[in-house]
Short mmCIF file of C-alpha atoms in Angstrom, two decimals:
data_model
loop_
_atom_site.label_atom_id
_atom_site.label_comp_id
_atom_site.label_asym_id
_atom_site.label_seq_id
_atom_site.Cartn_x
_atom_site.Cartn_y
_atom_site.Cartn_z
CA UNK A 1 192.42 -54.91 27.52
CA UNK A 2 193.53 -54.90 24.06
CA UNK A 3 191.36 -57.60 23.14
CA UNK A 4 188.39 -55.75 24.74
CA UNK A 5 189.33 -52.56 22.71
CA UNK A 6 189.43 -54.61 19.41
CA UNK A 7 185.93 -56.13 19.87
CA UNK A 8 184.58 -52.82 20.82
CA UNK A 9 185.97 -51.43 17.29
CA UNK A 10 184.26 -54.14 15.64
CA UNK A 11 181.08 -53.65 17.10
CA UNK A 12 181.26 -49.88 16.31
CA UNK A 13 182.23 -50.58 12.74
CA UNK A 14 179.12 -52.79 12.64
CA UNK A 15 176.84 -50.45 13.88
CA UNK A 16 178.08 -47.74 11.40
CA UNK A 17 177.72 -50.26 8.52
CA UNK A 18 173.98 -51.08 10.17
CA UNK A 19 173.28 -47.10 9.94
CA UNK A 20 174.64 -46.83 6.47
CA UNK A 21 172.75 -49.98 4.99
CA UNK A 22 169.62 -48.81 6.52
CA UNK A 23 169.96 -45.53 5.03
CA UNK A 24 171.57 -46.02 1.82
CA UNK A 25 170.38 -49.56 0.61
CA UNK A 26 166.97 -49.00 -0.33
CA UNK A 27 167.56 -46.14 -2.51
CA UNK A 28 170.79 -47.88 -4.19
CA UNK A 29 168.46 -51.22 -4.71
CA UNK A 30 165.95 -48.71 -6.61
CA UNK A 31 168.38 -47.25 -8.73
CA UNK A 32 170.18 -50.32 -10.03
CA UNK A 33 168.66 -52.00 -13.15
CA UNK A 34 168.58 -55.15 -11.28
CA UNK A 35 165.36 -57.01 -10.19
CA UNK A 36 166.19 -57.85 -6.40
CA UNK A 37 164.20 -60.61 -4.60
CA UNK A 38 161.42 -59.27 -2.42
CA UNK A 39 162.91 -60.70 0.79
CA UNK A 40 165.80 -58.12 0.18
CA UNK A 41 163.74 -55.13 0.55
CA UNK A 42 163.56 -55.47 4.21
CA UNK A 43 165.22 -53.14 7.03
CA UNK A 44 166.56 -56.08 9.04
CA UNK A 45 168.33 -57.41 5.60
CA UNK A 46 169.50 -54.02 4.81
CA UNK A 47 170.91 -53.39 8.28
CA UNK A 48 172.58 -56.80 7.98
CA UNK A 49 174.00 -56.34 4.76
CA UNK A 50 175.29 -52.81 5.38
CA UNK A 51 177.03 -54.08 8.59
CA UNK A 52 178.84 -56.96 6.97
CA UNK A 53 179.92 -54.87 4.18
CA UNK A 54 181.39 -52.05 6.23
CA UNK A 55 183.30 -54.76 8.29
CA UNK A 56 184.57 -56.37 5.29
CA UNK A 57 185.58 -53.06 3.43
CA UNK A 58 187.33 -51.45 6.69
CA UNK A 59 188.62 -54.58 8.61
CA UNK A 60 191.99 -53.43 7.63
CA UNK A 61 191.82 -50.34 9.55
CA UNK A 62 191.15 -51.84 12.98
CA UNK A 63 194.70 -52.02 13.98
CA UNK A 64 195.16 -48.37 13.37
CA UNK A 65 192.33 -47.33 15.01
CA UNK A 66 193.15 -49.42 17.97
CA UNK A 67 196.66 -47.90 18.16
CA UNK A 68 195.25 -44.26 17.88
CA UNK A 69 192.43 -44.96 20.74
CA UNK A 70 195.39 -46.32 22.89
CA UNK A 71 197.89 -43.63 22.37
CA UNK A 72 195.12 -41.22 23.38
CA UNK A 73 194.16 -43.27 26.34
CA UNK A 74 197.99 -43.01 27.19
CA UNK A 75 197.73 -39.32 26.93
CA UNK A 76 194.78 -38.89 29.10
CA UNK A 77 196.13 -41.08 31.69
CA UNK A 78 199.48 -39.09 32.17
CA UNK A 79 197.26 -36.06 32.95
CA UNK A 80 196.09 -35.34 36.33
CA UNK A 81 192.31 -34.82 37.21
CA UNK A 82 192.44 -30.81 37.19
CA UNK A 83 194.05 -30.89 33.53
CA UNK A 84 191.49 -33.25 32.15
CA UNK A 85 188.46 -31.23 33.98
CA UNK A 86 189.89 -27.90 32.83
CA UNK A 87 190.62 -29.30 29.19
CA UNK A 88 186.81 -30.47 29.01
CA UNK A 89 185.63 -27.40 30.09
CA UNK A 90 187.55 -25.26 27.66
CA UNK A 91 186.45 -27.70 24.79
CA UNK A 92 182.80 -27.15 25.88
CA UNK A 93 183.09 -23.42 25.95
CA UNK A 94 184.63 -23.40 22.55
CA UNK A 95 181.87 -25.62 21.32
CA UNK A 96 179.22 -23.36 22.74
CA UNK A 97 180.99 -20.24 20.88
CA UNK A 98 180.86 -22.16 17.80
CA UNK A 99 177.38 -22.66 18.13
CA UNK A 100 176.38 -18.96 18.86
CA UNK A 101 178.64 -17.91 15.77
CA UNK A 102 176.65 -20.61 13.38
CA UNK A 103 173.30 -19.33 14.71
CA UNK A 104 174.29 -15.89 13.44
CA UNK A 105 175.66 -17.32 9.97
CA UNK A 106 172.44 -19.14 9.60
CA UNK A 107 170.66 -15.78 9.09
CA UNK A 108 172.49 -15.27 5.96
CA UNK A 109 170.57 -18.02 4.26
CA UNK A 110 173.81 -19.53 2.41
CA UNK A 111 173.08 -23.47 3.30
CA UNK A 112 176.44 -24.84 1.81
CA UNK A 113 178.66 -21.74 3.37
CA UNK A 114 176.90 -21.83 6.79
CA UNK A 115 177.41 -25.83 7.30
CA UNK A 116 180.77 -25.78 6.22
CA UNK A 117 181.91 -22.92 8.26
CA UNK A 118 179.81 -24.19 10.99
CA UNK A 119 181.77 -27.36 11.03
CA UNK A 120 184.89 -25.79 10.66
CA UNK A 121 184.25 -23.57 13.65
CA UNK A 122 183.22 -26.35 15.97
CA UNK A 123 186.33 -28.37 15.07
CA UNK A 124 188.79 -25.23 15.57
CA UNK A 125 187.32 -23.61 18.58
CA UNK A 126 186.52 -27.04 20.23
CA UNK A 127 190.47 -27.74 19.95
CA UNK A 128 191.51 -24.19 20.98
CA UNK A 129 189.30 -24.55 23.76
CA UNK A 130 190.55 -27.86 24.65
CA UNK A 131 194.41 -26.64 24.48
CA UNK A 132 193.74 -23.48 26.44
CA UNK A 133 192.12 -25.50 29.15
CA UNK A 134 194.84 -27.90 29.16
CA UNK A 135 197.61 -25.51 29.08
CA UNK A 136 196.49 -22.67 31.40
CA UNK A 137 194.80 -24.62 34.06
CA UNK A 138 197.49 -23.93 36.65
CA UNK A 139 197.08 -20.11 36.03
CA UNK A 140 193.28 -20.41 36.43
CA UNK A 141 193.95 -22.38 39.80
CA UNK A 142 196.41 -19.67 40.99
CA UNK A 143 193.77 -17.06 40.48
CA UNK A 144 191.16 -18.93 42.43
CA UNK A 145 190.92 -17.95 45.97
CA UNK A 146 193.19 -20.25 48.16
CA UNK A 147 192.21 -21.34 51.72
CA UNK A 148 195.06 -20.25 54.13
CA UNK A 149 193.94 -22.39 57.19
CA UNK A 150 194.43 -25.91 56.61
CA UNK A 151 192.62 -28.69 58.38
CA UNK A 152 194.31 -31.13 60.76
CA UNK A 153 196.36 -33.90 58.67
CA UNK A 154 195.91 -31.98 55.44
CA UNK A 155 199.09 -31.38 53.26
CA UNK A 156 200.12 -28.20 51.61
CA UNK A 157 200.27 -28.89 48.15
CA UNK A 158 203.27 -27.51 46.27
CA UNK A 159 204.50 -28.15 42.68
CA UNK A 160 204.36 -32.06 41.28
CA UNK A 161 207.90 -33.46 41.53
CA UNK A 162 209.08 -36.37 39.28
CA UNK A 163 211.85 -38.59 41.11
CA UNK A 164 214.65 -39.77 39.05
CA UNK A 165 216.40 -43.21 39.19
CA UNK A 166 219.49 -41.94 40.72
CA UNK A 167 217.59 -40.00 43.49
CA UNK A 168 215.72 -43.22 44.37
CA UNK A 169 218.81 -45.43 44.54
CA UNK A 170 220.65 -42.74 46.54
CA UNK A 171 218.12 -43.00 49.34
CA UNK A 172 218.87 -39.51 50.87
CA UNK A 173 215.62 -38.30 49.44
CA UNK A 174 213.54 -40.39 52.02
CA UNK A 175 215.11 -38.54 55.07
CA UNK A 176 214.60 -35.33 53.11
CA UNK A 177 211.21 -35.76 52.40
CA UNK A 178 210.47 -37.03 55.92
CA UNK A 179 211.72 -33.82 57.30
CA UNK A 180 208.79 -31.83 55.34
CA UNK A 181 211.24 -29.53 53.52
CA UNK A 182 209.81 -31.03 50.13
CA UNK A 183 206.18 -30.31 49.45
CA UNK A 184 203.61 -31.56 47.07
CA UNK A 185 203.24 -34.88 45.33
CA UNK A 186 206.11 -37.12 44.58
CA UNK A 187 205.95 -39.05 41.26
CA UNK A 188 207.82 -41.95 39.90
CA UNK A 189 206.90 -42.36 36.41
CA UNK A 190 206.31 -45.97 35.14
CA UNK A 191 209.71 -45.79 32.82
CA UNK A 192 211.72 -45.03 35.98
CA UNK A 193 210.50 -48.04 37.80
CA UNK A 194 210.91 -49.95 34.52
CA UNK A 195 214.57 -48.84 34.59
CA UNK A 196 215.10 -49.78 38.18
CA UNK A 197 213.91 -53.44 37.54
CA UNK A 198 216.25 -53.63 34.42
CA UNK A 199 219.11 -52.56 36.74
CA UNK A 200 218.24 -55.07 39.26
CA UNK A 201 218.06 -58.03 36.77
CA UNK A 202 221.41 -56.96 35.40
CA UNK A 203 224.14 -59.64 34.77
CA UNK A 204 226.80 -57.03 36.38
CA UNK A 205 226.76 -57.79 40.31
CA UNK A 206 227.36 -54.16 40.97
CA UNK A 207 224.45 -53.05 38.87
CA UNK A 208 221.90 -55.64 40.05
CA UNK A 209 222.76 -54.46 44.06
CA UNK A 210 222.15 -50.81 42.94
CA UNK A 211 218.91 -51.69 41.08
CA UNK A 212 217.71 -53.80 44.23
CA UNK A 213 218.67 -51.15 46.57
CA UNK A 214 216.55 -48.61 44.59
CA UNK A 215 213.56 -50.96 44.55
CA UNK A 216 213.93 -51.31 48.30
CA UNK A 217 214.19 -47.39 48.65
CA UNK A 218 211.08 -46.82 46.71
CA UNK A 219 209.21 -49.69 48.73
CA UNK A 220 210.33 -47.46 51.82
CA UNK A 221 209.52 -44.32 50.40
CA UNK A 222 205.70 -45.71 49.65
CA UNK A 223 205.37 -47.33 53.00
CA UNK A 224 206.49 -44.01 54.78
CA UNK A 225 202.98 -42.76 54.44
CA UNK A 226 204.05 -39.78 52.19
CA UNK A 227 202.32 -38.69 49.11
CA UNK A 228 204.03 -40.92 46.37
CA UNK A 229 202.56 -42.27 43.38
CA UNK A 230 203.92 -44.60 40.46
CA UNK A 231 202.32 -42.86 37.36
CA UNK A 232 201.47 -45.05 34.57
CA UNK A 233 203.40 -43.46 31.12
CA UNK A 234 203.02 -45.19 27.84
CA UNK A 235 206.26 -45.11 25.93
CA UNK A 236 207.90 -46.80 22.76
CA UNK A 237 211.70 -46.94 23.97
CA UNK A 238 213.43 -46.57 27.46
CA UNK A 239 215.11 -43.38 27.32
CA UNK A 240 214.52 -42.26 30.98
CA UNK A 241 216.47 -38.83 30.62
CA UNK A 242 214.67 -37.43 27.60
CA UNK A 243 211.14 -38.83 28.91
CA UNK A 244 211.52 -37.17 32.27
CA UNK A 245 212.63 -33.89 30.60
CA UNK A 246 209.51 -34.33 28.21
CA UNK A 247 207.06 -35.33 31.34
CA UNK A 248 208.45 -32.18 33.44
CA UNK A 249 207.67 -29.92 30.62
CA UNK A 250 204.15 -31.47 29.81
CA UNK A 251 203.23 -31.56 33.58
CA UNK A 252 205.28 -28.14 34.50
CA UNK A 253 206.92 -30.72 37.23
CA UNK A 254 210.14 -30.12 39.21
CA UNK A 255 212.77 -32.88 39.19
CA UNK A 256 214.70 -34.63 41.78
CA UNK A 257 217.97 -36.11 41.09
CA UNK A 258 221.71 -36.53 41.92
CA UNK A 259 222.69 -36.98 38.12
CA UNK A 260 224.78 -34.04 37.29
CA UNK A 261 224.50 -34.31 33.48
CA UNK A 262 220.79 -34.41 33.61
CA UNK A 263 220.65 -31.42 36.13
CA UNK A 264 222.66 -29.45 33.39
CA UNK A 265 220.28 -30.33 30.58
CA UNK A 266 217.19 -29.32 32.98
CA UNK A 267 218.70 -25.97 33.51
CA UNK A 268 218.96 -25.51 29.60
CA UNK A 269 215.21 -26.49 28.98
CA UNK A 270 214.29 -24.08 32.22
CA UNK A 271 213.18 -27.19 34.18
CA UNK A 272 213.26 -26.59 38.04
CA UNK A 273 215.75 -29.31 39.56
CA UNK A 274 216.28 -30.36 43.26
CA UNK A 275 219.69 -31.97 43.19
CA UNK A 276 219.81 -33.79 46.63
CA UNK A 277 223.80 -33.42 46.24
CA UNK A 278 223.36 -29.72 45.96
CA UNK A 279 221.31 -30.00 49.14
CA UNK A 280 223.80 -31.95 51.21
CA UNK A 281 226.57 -29.48 50.37
CA UNK A 282 224.17 -26.40 51.38
CA UNK A 283 223.60 -27.86 54.87
CA UNK A 284 227.15 -29.17 55.36
CA UNK A 285 228.46 -27.88 58.88
CA UNK A 286 230.45 -24.70 58.47
CA UNK A 287 233.92 -25.07 59.95
CA UNK A 288 236.57 -22.67 60.31
CA UNK A 289 239.97 -22.35 61.79
CA UNK A 290 239.95 -22.25 65.71
CA UNK A 291 236.56 -24.49 66.07
CA UNK A 292 236.66 -27.21 68.37
CA UNK A 293 235.05 -30.70 67.39
CA UNK A 294 234.54 -33.96 69.30
CA UNK A 295 235.72 -36.54 67.10
CA UNK A 296 236.19 -40.39 67.21
CA UNK A 297 239.47 -41.57 65.74
CA UNK A 298 238.73 -44.65 63.59
CA UNK A 299 242.00 -45.34 61.78
CA UNK A 300 245.59 -44.39 60.97
CA UNK A 301 246.30 -41.51 58.58
CA UNK A 302 248.56 -41.65 55.86
CA UNK A 303 251.29 -39.47 57.40
CA UNK A 304 253.43 -40.69 60.37
CA UNK A 305 251.30 -40.11 63.58
CA UNK A 306 248.19 -38.98 62.14
CA UNK A 307 244.70 -40.36 63.18
CA UNK A 308 241.69 -40.11 60.98
CA UNK A 309 237.80 -39.84 62.04
CA UNK A 310 234.99 -38.69 60.15
CA UNK A 311 231.99 -36.39 60.74
CA UNK A 312 228.28 -37.32 60.38
CA UNK A 313 228.12 -35.94 56.86
CA UNK A 314 231.19 -38.09 55.77
CA UNK A 315 233.76 -35.19 55.93
CA UNK A 316 237.13 -36.45 56.84
CA UNK A 317 238.92 -35.03 60.01
CA UNK A 318 242.67 -35.68 60.22
CA UNK A 319 244.09 -35.48 63.84
CA UNK A 320 247.88 -34.58 64.25
CA UNK A 321 249.36 -37.25 66.88
CA UNK A 322 246.44 -39.25 66.71
CA UNK A 323 247.60 -42.42 65.88
CA UNK A 324 247.44 -43.71 69.42
CA UNK A 325 243.60 -42.56 69.78
CA UNK A 326 242.03 -45.04 67.67
CA UNK A 327 238.56 -46.03 68.89
CA UNK A 328 238.57 -43.07 71.39
CA UNK A 329 236.40 -39.74 71.07
CA UNK A 330 238.70 -36.75 71.65
CA UNK A 331 238.29 -32.87 71.56
CA UNK A 332 240.49 -31.53 68.55
CA UNK A 333 240.93 -27.94 67.41
CA UNK A 334 240.61 -27.20 63.53
CA UNK A 335 244.04 -25.93 62.25
CA UNK A 336 243.19 -25.73 58.31
CA UNK A 337 240.42 -26.83 55.98
CA UNK A 338 241.28 -28.57 52.68
CA UNK A 339 238.58 -28.42 49.74
CA UNK A 340 239.40 -31.00 47.19
CA UNK A 341 237.57 -32.32 44.38
CA UNK A 342 236.25 -35.29 46.43
CA UNK A 343 235.16 -33.07 49.37
CA UNK A 344 236.58 -31.27 52.38
CA UNK A 345 239.50 -32.53 54.58
CA UNK A 346 239.91 -31.07 57.79
CA UNK A 347 243.18 -30.74 59.67
CA UNK A 348 243.12 -30.70 63.70
CA UNK A 349 245.16 -31.17 66.68
CA UNK A 350 244.67 -32.40 70.21
CA UNK A 351 242.83 -29.44 72.17
CA UNK A 352 245.51 -28.12 74.62
#
């Protein structure tokens, strides 16, 4: 793709040189105090000389122009279709306003000032229109009338959500999304996918297992039929947290993560965060003293005579005199609930 772009730039430079050669060389030959051969006084020769000279003089700028075009392409590819449409529409409106003002300026009959001001207006108003259309497209969409009744099978669209590496590896996001509690498009930026690949290729076996699990979870998420896309994003250095924050700002997107520190940084930047851990804590079963539970005793406790079981969410349940009940499901009564840094511990006794 880069080679094709480079060849296109060469062709563009040559055509610019051809145009300049046809336009300038005849006058230049007539001014210079040198008698040129007759065969040089030819449009085709002028065009060929102009094209070759322009290529030779500005050949060194091709890599810089190629880099600028690639960056511009990356910026456009990172935008969704409504953003591109509204940005283009804003630029067109800005240019139309510039033309109308220029027509008024032309009535002053001041050629130089009119031409300079007209050009400046076209650049400034075109740029402003582009930026306004790009930044304010969501507000325009909110003003437009919305259809309340959705066709069968049509998804209700919500805010775009960027999925972090930690949330993909964690895997609980798959079940949460399948329930329908999270609406809108789920986006996995390219740099998140690249980080998963880097972790999966790690020499550390634990990291490698986590990375491979993340790739499997992502494949499961895509195969589930949900609205999940991998978004190509051009970047120079793999700094996932910073790039997620920047992309969320640019696209007014929310962020799905289990990373506590990233969550705090996003709050500083006023970025909406959907933390899977916080969701898990919020939907935990509310248990208080006196409640009864059916629990399967799976192992011995730390204290003499205790048995231990677990709720579906992983909460530890300690059963008094439950040592001899291993591999049995029993009804127990909650005596107390202890909240620790690692989670809740529920103390129970056999229901009388």
